[in-house]
XYZ file of C-alpha atoms in Angstrom:
311
model
C 36.724 19.669 -50.070
C 37.406 17.774 -53.293
C 38.492 19.554 -56.445
C 35.190 19.301 -58.305
C 33.221 20.692 -55.344
C 35.605 23.632 -55.018
C 35.211 24.224 -58.749
C 31.434 24.389 -58.352
C 31.709 26.825 -55.466
C 33.729 29.248 -57.617
C 31.106 29.949 -60.305
C 30.375 33.545 -61.245
C 27.293 35.143 -59.705
C 25.863 36.207 -63.054
C 24.714 34.776 -66.337
C 27.539 34.118 -68.797
C 26.027 35.324 -72.072
C 29.035 34.154 -74.104
C 28.765 30.624 -72.774
C 25.025 30.471 -73.423
C 25.587 31.723 -76.965
C 28.058 28.894 -77.573
C 25.511 26.411 -76.284
C 22.770 27.897 -78.466
C 25.028 27.600 -81.515
C 24.928 23.833 -80.996
C 21.204 23.940 -81.728
C 21.576 25.783 -85.036
C 21.923 22.530 -86.970
C 18.295 21.912 -85.944
C 17.074 24.836 -88.051
C 14.248 22.755 -89.494
C 12.787 22.791 -85.973
C 14.010 26.169 -84.715
C 12.499 28.223 -87.545
C 8.968 26.747 -87.244
C 9.271 27.113 -83.456
C 10.086 30.817 -83.790
C 7.256 31.337 -86.290
C 4.814 29.524 -84.004
C 5.902 31.693 -81.044
C 5.256 34.895 -83.034
C 1.883 33.597 -84.258
C 0.838 32.763 -80.686
C 1.881 36.242 -79.532
C -0.132 37.798 -82.379
C -3.179 35.732 -81.394
C -2.828 36.685 -77.722
C -2.715 40.368 -78.639
C -5.357 39.896 -81.331
C -8.010 38.622 -78.931
C -7.835 41.859 -76.904
C -8.000 43.998 -80.050
C -10.940 42.025 -81.436
C -12.736 42.381 -78.100
C -12.259 46.141 -78.401
C -13.663 46.021 -81.930
C -16.694 43.984 -80.854
C -17.557 46.188 -77.852
C -17.243 49.409 -79.844
C -19.284 47.888 -82.659
C -22.091 46.834 -80.322
C -22.095 50.210 -78.520
C -22.260 52.023 -81.861
C -24.610 49.770 -83.890
C -26.441 47.736 -81.257
C -28.251 44.752 -82.738
C -27.131 45.762 -86.235
C -23.484 45.001 -85.435
C -21.859 42.392 -87.746
C -21.902 39.491 -85.273
C -21.156 36.926 -87.993
C -17.953 38.763 -88.815
C -16.999 38.875 -85.139
C -17.551 35.132 -84.765
C -15.496 34.341 -87.857
C -12.571 36.491 -86.674
C -12.638 34.876 -83.224
C -12.787 31.443 -84.850
C -9.829 32.289 -87.098
C -7.754 33.459 -84.132
C -8.670 30.322 -82.187
C -7.647 28.044 -85.061
C -4.357 29.920 -85.492
C -3.693 29.724 -81.748
C -4.363 25.975 -81.639
C -2.152 25.410 -84.701
C 0.636 27.491 -83.183
C 0.470 25.575 -79.889
C 0.571 22.239 -81.711
C 3.592 23.332 -83.777
C 5.565 24.698 -80.820
C 4.975 21.582 -78.695
C 6.083 19.343 -81.556
C 9.109 21.466 -82.519
C 10.259 22.174 -78.952
C 9.962 18.476 -78.072
C 12.086 17.521 -81.075
C 14.720 20.139 -80.274
C 14.864 19.149 -76.601
C 15.265 15.420 -77.244
C 17.660 15.742 -80.176
C 19.824 18.347 -78.460
C 20.023 16.261 -75.279
C 21.098 13.305 -77.415
C 23.811 15.357 -79.119
C 25.132 16.805 -75.850
C 25.270 13.380 -74.178
C 27.009 11.852 -77.202
C 29.617 14.603 -77.468
C 30.167 14.625 -73.702
C 30.766 10.886 -73.651
C 33.140 11.194 -76.605
C 35.029 13.903 -74.745
C 35.272 11.731 -71.628
C 37.104 9.099 -73.647
C 39.783 11.643 -74.576
C 40.508 12.965 -71.078
C 43.529 11.958 -69.026
C 43.391 9.839 -65.875
C 44.035 12.913 -63.733
C 40.586 14.257 -64.619
C 38.848 11.184 -63.180
C 40.996 11.249 -60.049
C 39.276 14.442 -58.859
C 35.712 13.752 -60.047
C 33.612 10.913 -58.635
C 31.696 8.698 -61.026
C 28.353 9.790 -59.578
C 29.191 13.436 -60.210
C 29.930 12.655 -63.865
C 26.749 10.589 -64.190
C 24.691 13.531 -62.918
C 26.295 15.771 -65.532
C 25.645 13.308 -68.375
C 22.028 12.550 -67.430
C 19.872 15.077 -65.600
C 22.038 18.106 -66.414
C 22.119 17.317 -70.142
C 18.329 16.978 -70.184
C 17.873 20.186 -68.207
C 20.214 22.090 -70.510
C 18.397 20.868 -73.639
C 15.019 21.868 -72.179
C 16.295 25.336 -71.312
C 17.506 25.842 -74.893
C 14.320 24.581 -76.582
C 11.555 25.847 -74.303
C 13.591 28.893 -73.286
C 13.989 29.885 -76.942
C 10.219 29.613 -77.347
C 9.514 31.775 -74.301
C 12.051 34.394 -75.348
C 10.625 34.777 -78.873
C 7.014 34.645 -77.657
C 7.638 36.920 -74.681
C 9.541 39.615 -76.561
C 7.036 39.549 -79.431
C 4.037 39.864 -77.112
C 5.608 42.615 -74.996
C 6.440 44.645 -78.118
C 2.970 44.117 -79.617
C 1.234 45.150 -76.397
C 3.436 48.222 -75.917
C 2.886 49.378 -79.510
C -0.874 48.716 -79.279
C -1.157 50.712 -76.045
C 0.708 53.693 -77.483
C -1.281 53.636 -80.747
C -4.690 53.420 -79.029
C -3.925 56.249 -76.589
C -0.319 57.187 -76.004
C -0.974 59.126 -72.773
C -2.830 56.242 -71.168
C -0.249 53.862 -72.608
C 2.573 55.717 -70.867
C 0.686 55.501 -67.564
C 0.447 51.711 -67.896
C 4.077 51.356 -69.026
C 5.249 53.486 -66.081
C 5.121 50.306 -64.000
C 7.933 48.760 -66.076
C 10.936 50.622 -64.491
C 10.170 49.485 -60.910
C 9.551 45.994 -62.286
C 13.022 46.025 -63.872
C 14.594 47.012 -60.541
C 12.757 44.241 -58.693
C 13.655 41.661 -61.358
C 17.319 42.672 -61.153
C 17.243 42.321 -57.365
C 15.696 38.865 -57.399
C 17.472 37.474 -60.468
C 20.887 37.138 -58.854
C 19.489 35.587 -55.690
C 17.225 33.127 -57.495
C 20.080 32.205 -59.827
C 22.440 31.514 -56.929
C 19.970 29.315 -55.048
C 19.045 27.416 -58.228
C 22.724 26.753 -58.928
C 23.157 25.494 -55.382
C 20.306 23.031 -55.927
C 21.974 21.614 -59.044
C 25.352 21.504 -57.294
C 24.100 19.596 -54.265
C 22.031 17.311 -56.490
C 25.192 16.236 -58.307
C 26.963 15.712 -54.976
C 24.116 13.514 -53.749
C 24.312 11.448 -56.941
C 28.058 11.101 -56.434
C 27.501 10.033 -52.828
C 24.992 7.375 -53.870
C 27.360 5.983 -56.473
C 30.397 5.903 -54.198
C 28.432 4.266 -51.382
C 27.111 1.510 -53.631
C 30.426 0.866 -55.366
C 32.374 0.946 -52.103
C 29.940 -1.088 -50.026
C 32.562 -3.751 -49.266
C 35.021 -1.137 -48.052
C 32.291 0.491 -45.983
C 31.399 -2.791 -44.312
C 35.038 -3.707 -43.753
C 35.969 -0.398 -42.134
C 32.602 -0.013 -40.380
C 32.004 3.396 -41.961
C 28.210 3.216 -42.146
C 27.687 5.961 -39.564
C 30.330 8.240 -41.099
C 28.888 7.815 -44.623
C 25.393 8.550 -43.336
C 26.588 11.689 -41.557
C 28.300 12.959 -44.722
C 25.200 12.212 -46.783
C 22.936 13.965 -44.297
C 25.112 17.061 -44.500
C 24.877 17.303 -48.295
C 21.174 16.431 -48.284
C 20.473 19.115 -45.677
C 22.258 21.702 -47.816
C 20.130 20.767 -50.822
C 16.998 21.038 -48.690
C 18.006 24.504 -47.499
C 18.741 25.674 -51.039
C 15.472 24.217 -52.368
C 13.416 25.888 -49.639
C 15.249 29.187 -50.188
C 14.620 29.062 -53.942
C 10.950 28.239 -53.391
C 10.580 31.156 -50.966
C 12.262 33.523 -53.427
C 9.878 32.431 -56.173
C 6.928 32.682 -53.791
C 7.930 36.275 -53.020
C 8.942 37.407 -56.505
C 5.942 36.311 -58.547
C 3.288 37.875 -56.261
C 5.202 41.157 -56.479
C 5.120 40.994 -60.274
C 1.427 40.072 -60.192
C 0.756 43.004 -57.869
C 2.490 45.376 -60.268
C 0.394 43.956 -63.100
C -2.766 44.562 -61.069
C -1.534 48.087 -60.320
C -1.079 48.739 -64.042
C -4.582 47.416 -64.756
C -5.952 49.586 -61.951
C -4.231 52.689 -63.347
C -5.633 51.917 -66.786
C -9.126 51.484 -65.354
C -8.888 54.639 -63.219
C -7.523 56.992 -65.854
C -9.234 55.253 -68.757
C -12.607 55.468 -67.008
C -12.168 59.210 -66.644
C -11.202 59.537 -70.314
C -14.202 57.439 -71.333
C -16.565 59.740 -69.465
C -14.912 63.058 -70.326
C -12.564 62.786 -73.293
C -14.160 60.449 -75.835
C -12.206 57.275 -75.092
C -14.340 54.370 -76.310
C -15.492 51.624 -73.955
C -13.837 48.998 -76.138
C -10.495 50.794 -75.905
C -10.806 50.931 -72.116
C -11.477 47.180 -71.957
C -8.524 46.535 -74.287
C -6.249 48.618 -72.040
C -7.279 46.664 -68.953
C -6.767 43.348 -70.779
C -3.373 44.405 -72.128
C -2.251 45.672 -68.722
C -3.025 42.276 -67.227
C -1.375 40.395 -70.102
C 1.750 42.528 -70.201
C 3.400 40.919 -67.191
C 2.790 37.257 -68.111
C 5.609 37.116 -70.693
C 7.849 39.119 -68.348
C 7.249 36.461 -65.687
C 8.186 33.720 -68.139
C 11.321 35.535 -69.289
C 12.427 36.143 -65.701
C 11.923 32.467 -64.853
C 14.048 31.298 -67.770
Protein backbone atom coordinates (compact mmCIF):
# COMPACT_ATOMS: atom_id res chain seq x y z
CA UNK A 1 0.00 0.00 0.00
CA UNK A 2 1.38 3.41 -0.94
CA UNK A 3 2.22 6.00 1.68
CA UNK A 4 -0.75 8.28 1.08
CA UNK A 5 -3.23 5.38 1.31
CA UNK A 6 -1.70 4.20 4.57
CA UNK A 7 -1.94 7.77 5.85
CA UNK A 8 -5.66 7.83 5.05
CA UNK A 9 -6.23 4.52 6.80
CA UNK A 10 -4.72 5.89 10.03
CA UNK A 11 -7.22 8.71 10.67
CA UNK A 12 -8.76 9.03 14.12
CA UNK A 13 -12.26 7.62 14.59
CA UNK A 14 -13.65 10.86 16.00
CA UNK A 15 -14.14 14.47 15.09
CA UNK A 16 -11.06 16.63 15.65
CA UNK A 17 -12.57 19.78 17.15
CA UNK A 18 -9.22 21.60 17.18
CA UNK A 19 -8.69 21.01 13.48
CA UNK A 20 -12.21 22.15 12.61
CA UNK A 21 -11.72 25.29 14.70
CA UNK A 22 -8.57 26.11 12.71
CA UNK A 23 -10.50 25.65 9.49
CA UNK A 24 -13.35 27.84 10.74
CA UNK A 25 -10.87 30.57 11.64
CA UNK A 26 -10.05 30.80 7.93
CA UNK A 27 -13.62 31.97 7.34
CA UNK A 28 -13.47 34.79 9.89
CA UNK A 29 -12.17 37.25 7.30
CA UNK A 30 -15.59 36.83 5.65
CA UNK A 31 -17.34 38.48 8.60
CA UNK A 32 -19.43 40.64 6.29
CA UNK A 33 -21.12 37.39 5.23
CA UNK A 34 -20.89 35.37 8.44
CA UNK A 35 -22.65 37.92 10.65
CA UNK A 36 -25.70 38.36 8.37
CA UNK A 37 -25.80 34.56 7.97
CA UNK A 38 -25.92 34.08 11.74
CA UNK A 39 -28.59 36.77 12.13
CA UNK A 40 -30.66 35.21 9.35
CA UNK A 41 -30.38 31.77 11.01
CA UNK A 42 -31.66 33.18 14.33
CA UNK A 43 -34.49 35.05 12.59
CA UNK A 44 -35.57 31.86 10.78
CA UNK A 45 -35.53 29.94 14.08
CA UNK A 46 -37.64 32.67 15.70
CA UNK A 47 -40.14 32.50 12.83
CA UNK A 48 -40.32 28.70 13.02
CA UNK A 49 -41.07 28.87 16.74
CA UNK A 50 -43.29 31.91 16.26
CA UNK A 51 -45.71 30.16 13.92
CA UNK A 52 -46.52 27.55 16.59
CA UNK A 53 -46.97 30.22 19.27
CA UNK A 54 -49.21 32.32 17.02
CA UNK A 55 -51.28 29.24 16.22
CA UNK A 56 -51.75 28.75 19.96
CA UNK A 57 -52.80 32.38 20.29
CA UNK A 58 -55.29 32.11 17.42
CA UNK A 59 -56.91 28.88 18.67
CA UNK A 60 -57.27 30.16 22.23
CA UNK A 61 -58.64 33.45 20.92
CA UNK A 62 -61.26 31.74 18.77
CA UNK A 63 -62.25 29.34 21.58
CA UNK A 64 -62.61 32.26 23.99
CA UNK A 65 -64.16 34.97 21.75
CA UNK A 66 -65.61 33.03 18.82
CA UNK A 67 -66.49 35.27 15.90
CA UNK A 68 -65.40 38.34 17.87
CA UNK A 69 -61.75 37.24 17.82
CA UNK A 70 -59.35 39.78 16.22
CA UNK A 71 -58.85 37.94 12.92
CA UNK A 72 -57.27 40.98 11.25
CA UNK A 73 -54.58 41.02 13.91
CA UNK A 74 -53.97 37.30 13.44
CA UNK A 75 -53.59 37.72 9.68
CA UNK A 76 -51.17 40.62 10.07
CA UNK A 77 -48.98 38.69 12.53
CA UNK A 78 -48.90 35.65 10.23
CA UNK A 79 -48.06 37.90 7.29
CA UNK A 80 -45.25 39.55 9.27
CA UNK A 81 -43.77 36.18 10.21
CA UNK A 82 -44.01 35.00 6.60
CA UNK A 83 -42.23 38.10 5.30
CA UNK A 84 -39.49 37.75 7.93
CA UNK A 85 -39.09 34.06 7.09
CA UNK A 86 -38.80 34.75 3.35
CA UNK A 87 -36.29 37.56 3.99
CA UNK A 88 -34.24 35.33 6.28
CA UNK A 89 -34.17 32.51 3.71
CA UNK A 90 -33.09 34.91 0.96
CA UNK A 91 -30.30 36.33 3.14
CA UNK A 92 -28.96 32.93 4.25
CA UNK A 93 -28.91 31.54 0.70
CA UNK A 94 -27.06 34.61 -0.55
CA UNK A 95 -24.60 34.75 2.37
CA UNK A 96 -23.94 31.00 2.54
CA UNK A 97 -23.37 30.89 -1.23
CA UNK A 98 -20.85 33.72 -1.00
CA UNK A 99 -19.03 32.11 1.92
CA UNK A 100 -18.92 28.70 0.22
CA UNK A 101 -17.54 29.99 -3.09
CA UNK A 102 -15.09 32.48 -1.60
CA UNK A 103 -13.79 30.04 1.00
CA UNK A 104 -13.32 27.31 -1.62
CA UNK A 105 -11.37 29.82 -3.71
CA UNK A 106 -9.14 30.74 -0.77
CA UNK A 107 -8.48 27.11 0.20
CA UNK A 108 -7.61 26.13 -3.38
CA UNK A 109 -5.32 29.14 -3.77
CA UNK A 110 -3.48 28.54 -0.51
CA UNK A 111 -3.24 24.80 -1.17
CA UNK A 112 -1.72 25.39 -4.59
CA UNK A 113 0.72 27.90 -3.11
CA UNK A 114 1.71 25.33 -0.51
CA UNK A 115 2.26 22.68 -3.19
CA UNK A 116 4.84 24.92 -4.83
CA UNK A 117 6.85 25.00 -1.60
CA UNK A 118 6.95 21.25 -0.93
CA UNK A 119 9.96 19.06 -1.64
CA UNK A 120 10.12 16.41 -4.36
CA UNK A 121 9.80 13.66 -1.76
CA UNK A 122 6.21 14.70 -1.09
CA UNK A 123 5.19 14.11 -4.72
CA UNK A 124 7.01 10.78 -4.84
CA UNK A 125 4.45 9.23 -2.47
CA UNK A 126 1.28 10.97 -3.68
CA UNK A 127 -0.14 10.41 -7.17
CA UNK A 128 -1.24 13.40 -9.19
CA UNK A 129 -4.86 12.21 -9.24
CA UNK A 130 -4.92 12.02 -5.45
CA UNK A 131 -3.73 15.63 -5.23
CA UNK A 132 -6.25 16.75 -7.85
CA UNK A 133 -9.07 15.21 -5.81
CA UNK A 134 -7.89 17.12 -2.75
CA UNK A 135 -7.68 20.44 -4.62
CA UNK A 136 -11.05 20.13 -6.38
CA UNK A 137 -13.91 18.14 -4.87
CA UNK A 138 -12.52 18.08 -1.33
CA UNK A 139 -11.96 21.85 -1.25
CA UNK A 140 -15.52 22.43 -2.43
CA UNK A 141 -16.92 19.95 0.08
CA UNK A 142 -14.97 21.53 2.92
CA UNK A 143 -16.17 25.04 2.02
CA UNK A 144 -19.80 23.86 1.87
CA UNK A 145 -19.50 22.19 5.27
CA UNK A 146 -18.19 25.43 6.81
CA UNK A 147 -20.81 27.72 5.24
CA UNK A 148 -23.98 25.61 5.31
CA UNK A 149 -22.86 23.78 8.45
CA UNK A 150 -22.44 27.09 10.27
CA UNK A 151 -25.98 28.02 9.24
CA UNK A 152 -27.44 24.73 10.46
CA UNK A 153 -25.57 24.93 13.76
CA UNK A 154 -26.77 28.47 14.56
CA UNK A 155 -30.32 27.77 13.34
CA UNK A 156 -30.52 24.36 14.99
CA UNK A 157 -29.21 25.43 18.40
CA UNK A 158 -31.39 28.55 18.38
CA UNK A 159 -34.54 26.62 17.48
CA UNK A 160 -33.88 23.83 20.00
CA UNK A 161 -33.35 26.38 22.79
CA UNK A 162 -36.45 28.38 21.82
CA UNK A 163 -38.63 25.27 21.70
CA UNK A 164 -37.32 23.93 25.01
CA UNK A 165 -37.87 27.28 26.76
CA UNK A 166 -41.35 27.66 25.22
CA UNK A 167 -42.37 24.17 26.35
CA UNK A 168 -41.21 24.76 29.92
CA UNK A 169 -42.87 28.20 30.11
CA UNK A 170 -46.23 27.00 28.75
CA UNK A 171 -46.39 23.99 31.08
CA UNK A 172 -43.20 22.78 32.67
CA UNK A 173 -44.56 19.35 33.66
CA UNK A 174 -45.75 18.57 30.15
CA UNK A 175 -42.55 20.10 28.80
CA UNK A 176 -40.43 17.69 30.83
CA UNK A 177 -42.45 14.76 29.48
CA UNK A 178 -41.70 15.84 25.90
CA UNK A 179 -38.02 16.54 26.64
CA UNK A 180 -37.65 13.12 28.29
CA UNK A 181 -37.14 11.72 24.80
CA UNK A 182 -33.87 13.68 24.43
CA UNK A 183 -31.57 11.40 26.54
CA UNK A 184 -32.30 8.23 24.51
CA UNK A 185 -31.91 10.31 21.36
CA UNK A 186 -28.45 11.41 22.53
CA UNK A 187 -27.43 7.78 23.11
CA UNK A 188 -28.65 6.74 19.65
CA UNK A 189 -26.93 9.72 17.99
CA UNK A 190 -23.66 8.86 19.75
CA UNK A 191 -23.94 5.25 18.58
CA UNK A 192 -24.56 6.14 14.95
CA UNK A 193 -22.26 9.17 14.71
CA UNK A 194 -19.00 7.22 14.82
CA UNK A 195 -20.20 4.62 12.35
CA UNK A 196 -21.63 7.14 9.88
CA UNK A 197 -18.47 9.22 10.17
CA UNK A 198 -16.24 6.23 9.43
CA UNK A 199 -18.21 5.13 6.37
CA UNK A 200 -18.38 8.71 5.04
CA UNK A 201 -14.61 9.05 5.41
CA UNK A 202 -14.15 5.78 3.55
CA UNK A 203 -16.24 7.15 0.67
CA UNK A 204 -14.03 10.24 0.39
CA UNK A 205 -10.88 8.13 0.69
CA UNK A 206 -11.84 5.70 -2.07
CA UNK A 207 -13.09 8.57 -4.23
CA UNK A 208 -9.63 10.14 -4.13
CA UNK A 209 -8.04 6.78 -4.94
CA UNK A 210 -10.33 6.37 -7.95
CA UNK A 211 -9.37 9.84 -9.17
CA UNK A 212 -5.71 8.94 -8.75
CA UNK A 213 -6.26 5.70 -10.67
CA UNK A 214 -7.93 7.55 -13.54
CA UNK A 215 -5.09 10.04 -13.75
CA UNK A 216 -2.32 7.46 -13.62
CA UNK A 217 -4.02 5.28 -16.24
CA UNK A 218 -4.42 8.17 -18.67
CA UNK A 219 -0.93 9.55 -18.14
CA UNK A 220 0.68 6.12 -18.32
CA UNK A 221 -1.32 4.79 -21.26
CA UNK A 222 1.82 4.23 -23.35
CA UNK A 223 3.44 2.23 -20.57
CA UNK A 224 0.24 0.26 -20.10
CA UNK A 225 0.08 -0.63 -23.78
CA UNK A 226 3.78 -1.46 -23.93
CA UNK A 227 3.72 -3.79 -20.93
CA UNK A 228 0.24 -5.14 -21.72
CA UNK A 229 -1.08 -4.18 -18.28
CA UNK A 230 -4.68 -3.48 -19.29
CA UNK A 231 -6.07 -6.45 -17.36
CA UNK A 232 -3.98 -5.73 -14.26
CA UNK A 233 -4.99 -2.03 -14.23
CA UNK A 234 -8.65 -2.98 -14.62
CA UNK A 235 -8.42 -5.47 -11.75
CA UNK A 236 -6.85 -2.85 -9.47
CA UNK A 237 -9.49 -0.30 -10.44
CA UNK A 238 -12.31 -2.77 -9.84
CA UNK A 239 -10.97 -3.44 -6.36
CA UNK A 240 -10.97 0.23 -5.36
CA UNK A 241 -14.32 0.86 -7.04
CA UNK A 242 -15.87 -2.10 -5.22
CA UNK A 243 -14.64 -0.74 -1.89
CA UNK A 244 -16.23 2.64 -2.62
CA UNK A 245 -19.48 0.91 -3.55
CA UNK A 246 -19.47 -1.04 -0.28
CA UNK A 247 -18.79 2.09 1.76
CA UNK A 248 -21.47 4.07 -0.09
CA UNK A 249 -24.08 1.36 0.43
CA UNK A 250 -23.11 1.03 4.10
CA UNK A 251 -23.39 4.79 4.65
CA UNK A 252 -26.77 4.88 2.91
CA UNK A 253 -28.05 2.01 5.07
CA UNK A 254 -26.83 3.73 8.23
CA UNK A 255 -28.64 6.92 7.24
CA UNK A 256 -31.74 4.93 6.28
CA UNK A 257 -31.73 3.36 9.75
CA UNK A 258 -30.77 6.41 11.82
CA UNK A 259 -33.24 8.99 10.53
CA UNK A 260 -36.37 6.80 10.91
CA UNK A 261 -35.33 6.14 14.51
CA UNK A 262 -35.08 9.88 15.16
CA UNK A 263 -38.41 10.44 13.41
CA UNK A 264 -39.98 7.71 15.54
CA UNK A 265 -38.72 9.37 18.71
CA UNK A 266 -40.17 12.66 17.49
CA UNK A 267 -43.52 10.97 16.90
CA UNK A 268 -43.28 9.41 20.36
CA UNK A 269 -42.72 12.85 21.89
CA UNK A 270 -45.71 14.25 19.98
CA UNK A 271 -47.79 11.28 21.12
CA UNK A 272 -46.81 11.82 24.76
CA UNK A 273 -47.70 15.49 24.45
CA UNK A 274 -51.07 14.63 22.92
CA UNK A 275 -51.80 11.92 25.51
CA UNK A 276 -50.88 13.86 28.63
CA UNK A 277 -51.87 17.23 27.21
CA UNK A 278 -55.31 15.92 26.26
CA UNK A 279 -55.85 14.79 29.83
CA UNK A 280 -54.72 18.18 31.16
CA UNK A 281 -57.01 19.95 28.70
CA UNK A 282 -60.01 18.00 29.93
CA UNK A 283 -59.19 17.99 33.65
CA UNK A 284 -56.63 20.63 34.57
CA UNK A 285 -57.38 23.75 32.54
CA UNK A 286 -54.76 23.39 29.82
CA UNK A 287 -55.99 25.40 26.84
CA UNK A 288 -56.59 23.78 23.45
CA UNK A 289 -54.16 26.20 21.82
CA UNK A 290 -51.41 25.20 24.24
CA UNK A 291 -52.04 21.53 23.48
CA UNK A 292 -51.75 22.18 19.73
CA UNK A 293 -48.56 24.19 20.30
CA UNK A 294 -47.06 21.32 22.32
CA UNK A 295 -47.80 18.82 19.56
CA UNK A 296 -46.33 21.16 16.93
CA UNK A 297 -43.22 21.84 19.00
CA UNK A 298 -42.72 18.14 19.73
CA UNK A 299 -42.72 17.44 16.00
CA UNK A 300 -40.44 20.38 15.22
CA UNK A 301 -37.95 19.67 17.99
CA UNK A 302 -36.19 16.84 16.19
CA UNK A 303 -35.78 18.52 12.77
CA UNK A 304 -32.83 20.70 13.85
CA UNK A 305 -31.35 17.75 15.76
CA UNK A 306 -31.47 15.74 12.52
CA UNK A 307 -29.68 18.53 10.67
CA UNK A 308 -27.03 18.91 13.36
CA UNK A 309 -26.39 15.16 13.41
CA UNK A 310 -26.01 15.10 9.63
CA UNK A 311 -23.45 17.89 9.64
